[in-house]
PDB file of C-alpha atoms in Angstrom:
ATOM      1  CA  UNK A   1      96.660 128.392 100.223  1.00  0.00           C
ATOM      2  CA  UNK A   2      97.962 125.267 101.956  1.00  0.00           C
ATOM      3  CA  UNK A   3      95.080 125.218 104.463  1.00  0.00           C
ATOM      4  CA  UNK A   4      92.553 125.561 101.673  1.00  0.00           C
ATOM      5  CA  UNK A   5      94.165 122.605  99.907  1.00  0.00           C
ATOM      6  CA  UNK A   6      94.061 120.512 103.088  1.00  0.00           C
ATOM      7  CA  UNK A   7      90.403 121.435 103.610  1.00  0.00           C
ATOM      8  CA  UNK A   8      89.464 120.394 100.076  1.00  0.00           C
ATOM      9  CA  UNK A   9      91.438 117.152 100.433  1.00  0.00           C
ATOM     10  CA  UNK A  10      89.480 116.382 103.620  1.00  0.00           C
ATOM     11  CA  UNK A  11      86.221 117.080 101.797  1.00  0.00           C
ATOM     12  CA  UNK A  12      87.334 114.806  98.949  1.00  0.00           C
ATOM     13  CA  UNK A  13      88.256 112.037 101.407  1.00  0.00           C
ATOM     14  CA  UNK A  14      84.888 112.438 103.133  1.00  0.00           C
ATOM     15  CA  UNK A  15      83.119 112.189  99.769  1.00  0.00           C
ATOM     16  CA  UNK A  16      85.108 109.100  98.785  1.00  0.00           C
ATOM     17  CA  UNK A  17      84.359 107.363 102.102  1.00  0.00           C
ATOM     18  CA  UNK A  18      80.676 108.336 102.138  1.00  0.00           C
ATOM     19  CA  UNK A  19      79.684 108.012  98.469  1.00  0.00           C
ATOM     20  CA  UNK A  20      82.250 106.320  96.227  1.00  0.00           C
ATOM     21  CA  UNK A  21      83.419 103.360  98.321  1.00  0.00           C
ATOM     22  CA  UNK A  22      79.901 102.232  99.376  1.00  0.00           C
ATOM     23  CA  UNK A  23      78.928 102.190  95.699  1.00  0.00           C
ATOM     24  CA  UNK A  24      81.914 100.003  94.798  1.00  0.00           C
ATOM     25  CA  UNK A  25      82.079  97.579  97.734  1.00  0.00           C
ATOM     26  CA  UNK A  26      79.690  95.430  99.732  1.00  0.00           C
ATOM     27  CA  UNK A  27      79.154  96.565 103.316  1.00  0.00           C
ATOM     28  CA  UNK A  28      81.431  93.894 104.797  1.00  0.00           C
ATOM     29  CA  UNK A  29      84.200  94.630 102.298  1.00  0.00           C
ATOM     30  CA  UNK A  30      84.026  98.414 102.640  1.00  0.00           C
ATOM     31  CA  UNK A  31      87.567  99.765 103.102  1.00  0.00           C
ATOM     32  CA  UNK A  32      88.220 102.435 105.674  1.00  0.00           C
ATOM     33  CA  UNK A  33      89.954 105.172 103.691  1.00  0.00           C
ATOM     34  CA  UNK A  34      89.911 107.536 106.658  1.00  0.00           C
ATOM     35  CA  UNK A  35      91.873 105.127 108.905  1.00  0.00           C
ATOM     36  CA  UNK A  36      94.276 104.369 106.061  1.00  0.00           C
ATOM     37  CA  UNK A  37      94.869 108.068 105.440  1.00  0.00           C
ATOM     38  CA  UNK A  38      95.408 108.761 109.139  1.00  0.00           C
ATOM     39  CA  UNK A  39      97.992 105.979 109.442  1.00  0.00           C
ATOM     40  CA  UNK A  40      99.821 107.158 106.309  1.00  0.00           C
ATOM     41  CA  UNK A  41      99.807 110.784 107.496  1.00  0.00           C
ATOM     42  CA  UNK A  42     101.321 109.643 110.793  1.00  0.00           C
ATOM     43  CA  UNK A  43     104.053 107.727 109.004  1.00  0.00           C
ATOM     44  CA  UNK A  44     104.970 110.688 106.813  1.00  0.00           C
ATOM     45  CA  UNK A  45     104.307 113.708 109.025  1.00  0.00           C
ATOM     46  CA  UNK A  46     104.851 112.460 112.584  1.00  0.00           C
ATOM     47  CA  UNK A  47     102.815 111.754 115.668  1.00  0.00           C
ATOM     48  CA  UNK A  48     101.496 115.257 116.379  1.00  0.00           C
ATOM     49  CA  UNK A  49      99.965 115.644 112.928  1.00  0.00           C
ATOM     50  CA  UNK A  50      98.782 112.044 113.143  1.00  0.00           C
ATOM     51  CA  UNK A  51      96.988 112.591 116.447  1.00  0.00           C
ATOM     52  CA  UNK A  52      95.279 115.729 115.146  1.00  0.00           C
ATOM     53  CA  UNK A  53      94.181 113.900 112.018  1.00  0.00           C
ATOM     54  CA  UNK A  54      93.028 110.927 114.143  1.00  0.00           C
ATOM     55  CA  UNK A  55      90.721 113.119 116.215  1.00  0.00           C
ATOM     56  CA  UNK A  56      89.353 114.911 113.149  1.00  0.00           C
ATOM     57  CA  UNK A  57      89.082 111.735 111.067  1.00  0.00           C
ATOM     58  CA  UNK A  58      87.534 109.752 113.930  1.00  0.00           C
ATOM     59  CA  UNK A  59      84.979 112.511 114.482  1.00  0.00           C
ATOM     60  CA  UNK A  60      84.144 112.556 110.779  1.00  0.00           C
ATOM     61  CA  UNK A  61      83.832 108.766 110.775  1.00  0.00           C
ATOM     62  CA  UNK A  62      81.536 108.835 113.826  1.00  0.00           C
ATOM     63  CA  UNK A  63      79.363 111.492 112.199  1.00  0.00           C
ATOM     64  CA  UNK A  64      79.412 109.627 108.871  1.00  0.00           C
ATOM     65  CA  UNK A  65      78.218 106.351 110.368  1.00  0.00           C
ATOM     66  CA  UNK A  66      76.045 108.097 112.998  1.00  0.00           C
ATOM     67  CA  UNK A  67      76.883 105.441 115.527  1.00  0.00           C
ATOM     68  CA  UNK A  68      78.090 105.812 119.094  1.00  0.00           C
ATOM     69  CA  UNK A  69      80.207 108.941 119.242  1.00  0.00           C
ATOM     70  CA  UNK A  70      83.767 107.952 120.093  1.00  0.00           C
ATOM     71  CA  UNK A  71      83.579 104.479 118.566  1.00  0.00           C
ATOM     72  CA  UNK A  72      86.148 105.554 115.968  1.00  0.00           C
ATOM     73  CA  UNK A  73      87.941 108.460 117.670  1.00  0.00           C
ATOM     74  CA  UNK A  74      89.196 106.360 120.574  1.00  0.00           C
ATOM     75  CA  UNK A  75      90.624 103.470 118.479  1.00  0.00           C
ATOM     76  CA  UNK A  76      92.188 105.886 116.001  1.00  0.00           C
ATOM     77  CA  UNK A  77      93.949 107.822 118.754  1.00  0.00           C
ATOM     78  CA  UNK A  78      95.177 104.608 120.411  1.00  0.00           C
ATOM     79  CA  UNK A  79      96.447 103.229 117.106  1.00  0.00           C
ATOM     80  CA  UNK A  80      98.243 106.446 116.195  1.00  0.00           C
ATOM     81  CA  UNK A  81      99.767 106.684 119.662  1.00  0.00           C
ATOM     82  CA  UNK A  82     101.059 103.090 119.398  1.00  0.00           C
ATOM     83  CA  UNK A  83     102.246 103.732 115.857  1.00  0.00           C
ATOM     84  CA  UNK A  84     104.127 106.857 116.876  1.00  0.00           C
ATOM     85  CA  UNK A  85     105.993 104.865 119.527  1.00  0.00           C
ATOM     86  CA  UNK A  86     107.325 102.276 117.067  1.00  0.00           C
ATOM     87  CA  UNK A  87     107.473 104.473 113.970  1.00  0.00           C
ATOM     88  CA  UNK A  88     111.002 105.808 114.441  1.00  0.00           C
ATOM     89  CA  UNK A  89     112.446 102.390 115.247  1.00  0.00           C
ATOM     90  CA  UNK A  90     111.123 100.347 112.355  1.00  0.00           C
ATOM     91  CA  UNK A  91     109.616 102.451 109.604  1.00  0.00           C
ATOM     92  CA  UNK A  92     111.348 102.971 106.307  1.00  0.00           C
ATOM     93  CA  UNK A  93     109.667 104.916 103.551  1.00  0.00           C
ATOM     94  CA  UNK A  94     108.814 101.861 101.535  1.00  0.00           C
ATOM     95  CA  UNK A  95     105.328 101.129 100.268  1.00  0.00           C
ATOM     96  CA  UNK A  96     105.241  97.596 101.683  1.00  0.00           C
ATOM     97  CA  UNK A  97     105.901  98.869 105.237  1.00  0.00           C
ATOM     98  CA  UNK A  98     102.973 101.201 104.832  1.00  0.00           C
ATOM     99  CA  UNK A  99     100.789  98.308 103.674  1.00  0.00           C
ATOM    100  CA  UNK A 100     101.870  96.137 106.609  1.00  0.00           C
ATOM    101  CA  UNK A 101     101.311  98.890 109.173  1.00  0.00           C
ATOM    102  CA  UNK A 102      97.914  99.786 107.685  1.00  0.00           C
ATOM    103  CA  UNK A 103      96.891  96.107 107.844  1.00  0.00           C
ATOM    104  CA  UNK A 104      97.978  95.874 111.492  1.00  0.00           C
ATOM    105  CA  UNK A 105      96.156  99.126 112.271  1.00  0.00           C
ATOM    106  CA  UNK A 106      92.992  97.765 110.619  1.00  0.00           C
ATOM    107  CA  UNK A 107      93.045  94.648 112.788  1.00  0.00           C
ATOM    108  CA  UNK A 108      93.791  96.679 115.934  1.00  0.00           C
ATOM    109  CA  UNK A 109      90.947  99.058 115.092  1.00  0.00           C
ATOM    110  CA  UNK A 110      88.543  96.138 114.845  1.00  0.00           C
ATOM    111  CA  UNK A 111      89.776  94.578 118.086  1.00  0.00           C
ATOM    112  CA  UNK A 112      89.486  97.852 120.002  1.00  0.00           C
ATOM    113  CA  UNK A 113      85.963  98.380 118.662  1.00  0.00           C
ATOM    114  CA  UNK A 114      84.991  94.835 119.713  1.00  0.00           C
ATOM    115  CA  UNK A 115      86.219  95.563 123.240  1.00  0.00           C
ATOM    116  CA  UNK A 116      84.404  98.906 123.323  1.00  0.00           C
ATOM    117  CA  UNK A 117      81.108  97.440 122.123  1.00  0.00           C
ATOM    118  CA  UNK A 118      81.378  94.545 124.582  1.00  0.00           C
ATOM    119  CA  UNK A 119      82.255  96.890 127.454  1.00  0.00           C
ATOM    120  CA  UNK A 120      79.223  99.053 126.714  1.00  0.00           C
ATOM    121  CA  UNK A 121      76.925  96.049 127.007  1.00  0.00           C
ATOM    122  CA  UNK A 122      76.498  95.310 123.328  1.00  0.00           C
ATOM    123  CA  UNK A 123      75.873  91.754 122.217  1.00  0.00           C
ATOM    124  CA  UNK A 124      78.751  90.994 119.861  1.00  0.00           C
ATOM    125  CA  UNK A 125      80.335  87.740 118.775  1.00  0.00           C
ATOM    126  CA  UNK A 126      84.107  88.177 118.780  1.00  0.00           C
ATOM    127  CA  UNK A 127      85.019  85.711 116.043  1.00  0.00           C
ATOM    128  CA  UNK A 128      82.040  86.516 113.810  1.00  0.00           C
ATOM    129  CA  UNK A 129      82.745  90.247 113.946  1.00  0.00           C
ATOM    130  CA  UNK A 130      86.444  89.696 113.338  1.00  0.00           C
ATOM    131  CA  UNK A 131      85.815  87.270 110.450  1.00  0.00           C
ATOM    132  CA  UNK A 132      83.003  89.153 108.689  1.00  0.00           C
ATOM    133  CA  UNK A 133      83.699  92.823 109.445  1.00  0.00           C
ATOM    134  CA  UNK A 134      87.434  93.256 110.088  1.00  0.00           C
ATOM    135  CA  UNK A 135      89.437  90.733 108.095  1.00  0.00           C
ATOM    136  CA  UNK A 136      87.768  91.362 104.693  1.00  0.00           C
ATOM    137  CA  UNK A 137      88.838  95.004 104.819  1.00  0.00           C
ATOM    138  CA  UNK A 138      92.516  94.336 105.579  1.00  0.00           C
ATOM    139  CA  UNK A 139      93.502  93.751 101.945  1.00  0.00           C
ATOM    140  CA  UNK A 140      91.640  96.783 100.598  1.00  0.00           C
ATOM    141  CA  UNK A 141      92.960  99.069 103.334  1.00  0.00           C
ATOM    142  CA  UNK A 142      96.506  97.894 102.615  1.00  0.00           C
ATOM    143  CA  UNK A 143      95.966  98.503  98.891  1.00  0.00           C
ATOM    144  CA  UNK A 144      94.615 102.008  99.525  1.00  0.00           C
ATOM    145  CA  UNK A 145      97.580 102.536 101.884  1.00  0.00           C
ATOM    146  CA  UNK A 146      99.987 101.799  99.017  1.00  0.00           C
ATOM    147  CA  UNK A 147      98.169 104.286  96.777  1.00  0.00           C
ATOM    148  CA  UNK A 148      98.158 107.006  99.457  1.00  0.00           C
ATOM    149  CA  UNK A 149     101.821 106.244 100.221  1.00  0.00           C
ATOM    150  CA  UNK A 150     102.792 106.939  96.615  1.00  0.00           C
ATOM    151  CA  UNK A 151     100.738 110.143  96.540  1.00  0.00           C
ATOM    152  CA  UNK A 152     102.259 111.401  99.786  1.00  0.00           C
ATOM    153  CA  UNK A 153     105.774 110.392  98.742  1.00  0.00           C
ATOM    154  CA  UNK A 154     105.377 112.394  95.541  1.00  0.00           C
ATOM    155  CA  UNK A 155     104.028 115.454  97.374  1.00  0.00           C
ATOM    156  CA  UNK A 156     106.715 115.215 100.048  1.00  0.00           C
ATOM    157  CA  UNK A 157     109.437 115.127  97.392  1.00  0.00           C
ATOM    158  CA  UNK A 158     107.973 118.299  95.886  1.00  0.00           C
ATOM    159  CA  UNK A 159     107.827 119.972  99.332  1.00  0.00           C
ATOM    160  CA  UNK A 160     111.436 119.049 100.127  1.00  0.00           C
ATOM    161  CA  UNK A 161     112.723 120.319  96.799  1.00  0.00           C
ATOM    162  CA  UNK A 162     114.939 123.378  97.196  1.00  0.00           C
ATOM    163  CA  UNK A 163     116.068 125.482  94.281  1.00  0.00           C
TER     164      UNK A 163
END
C-alpha cells in the first residue's frame, strides 16, 4: 500500500510540475517543485532516499523538459550529496531551515547547469542566465519548500506515532 501511495504522489508531483505550475507562472518564474521535493525528502528521510529520489526526479525532469539528458540528474545528485554531508551538522526540523536550504539548492542547481551548458559548448551568458532564470525561482521554491516541509512533518508525526 505504501509503494502505491508513493507512486501516486510521484504522478501527482509530475502533473503539478508539467501542467499546473506552467499555467500559473511565467516561464522565468516557474518554480521547480521536483527539486524542492527532493531536497525536502533528503532533509526528512536521509541521504540514501534523497539520492534515489534525485536520480528519479532528475530523470523525470529531463524527460519533462526534453532537453539534454543528465542536465538535471547530475546537479540534483551533486546537491543532494552536498546536502547529506552538512545535513546532520546544521539541520533542525524547522520550516525556515528548509526554506534556506531549498533556496541554496536552487542557486547551486542553476550554477551547476550553467557550468554544464558552458562545458558542452553552449553559448550562455552567466549573469543573464543567473538573473533571469535562477534568481526569480528562489522565492517560489523556498515557499513550496515550506509547504512540503509542513506536509512531510505531519506525515512523519503520524508514522512515528506508536500506540
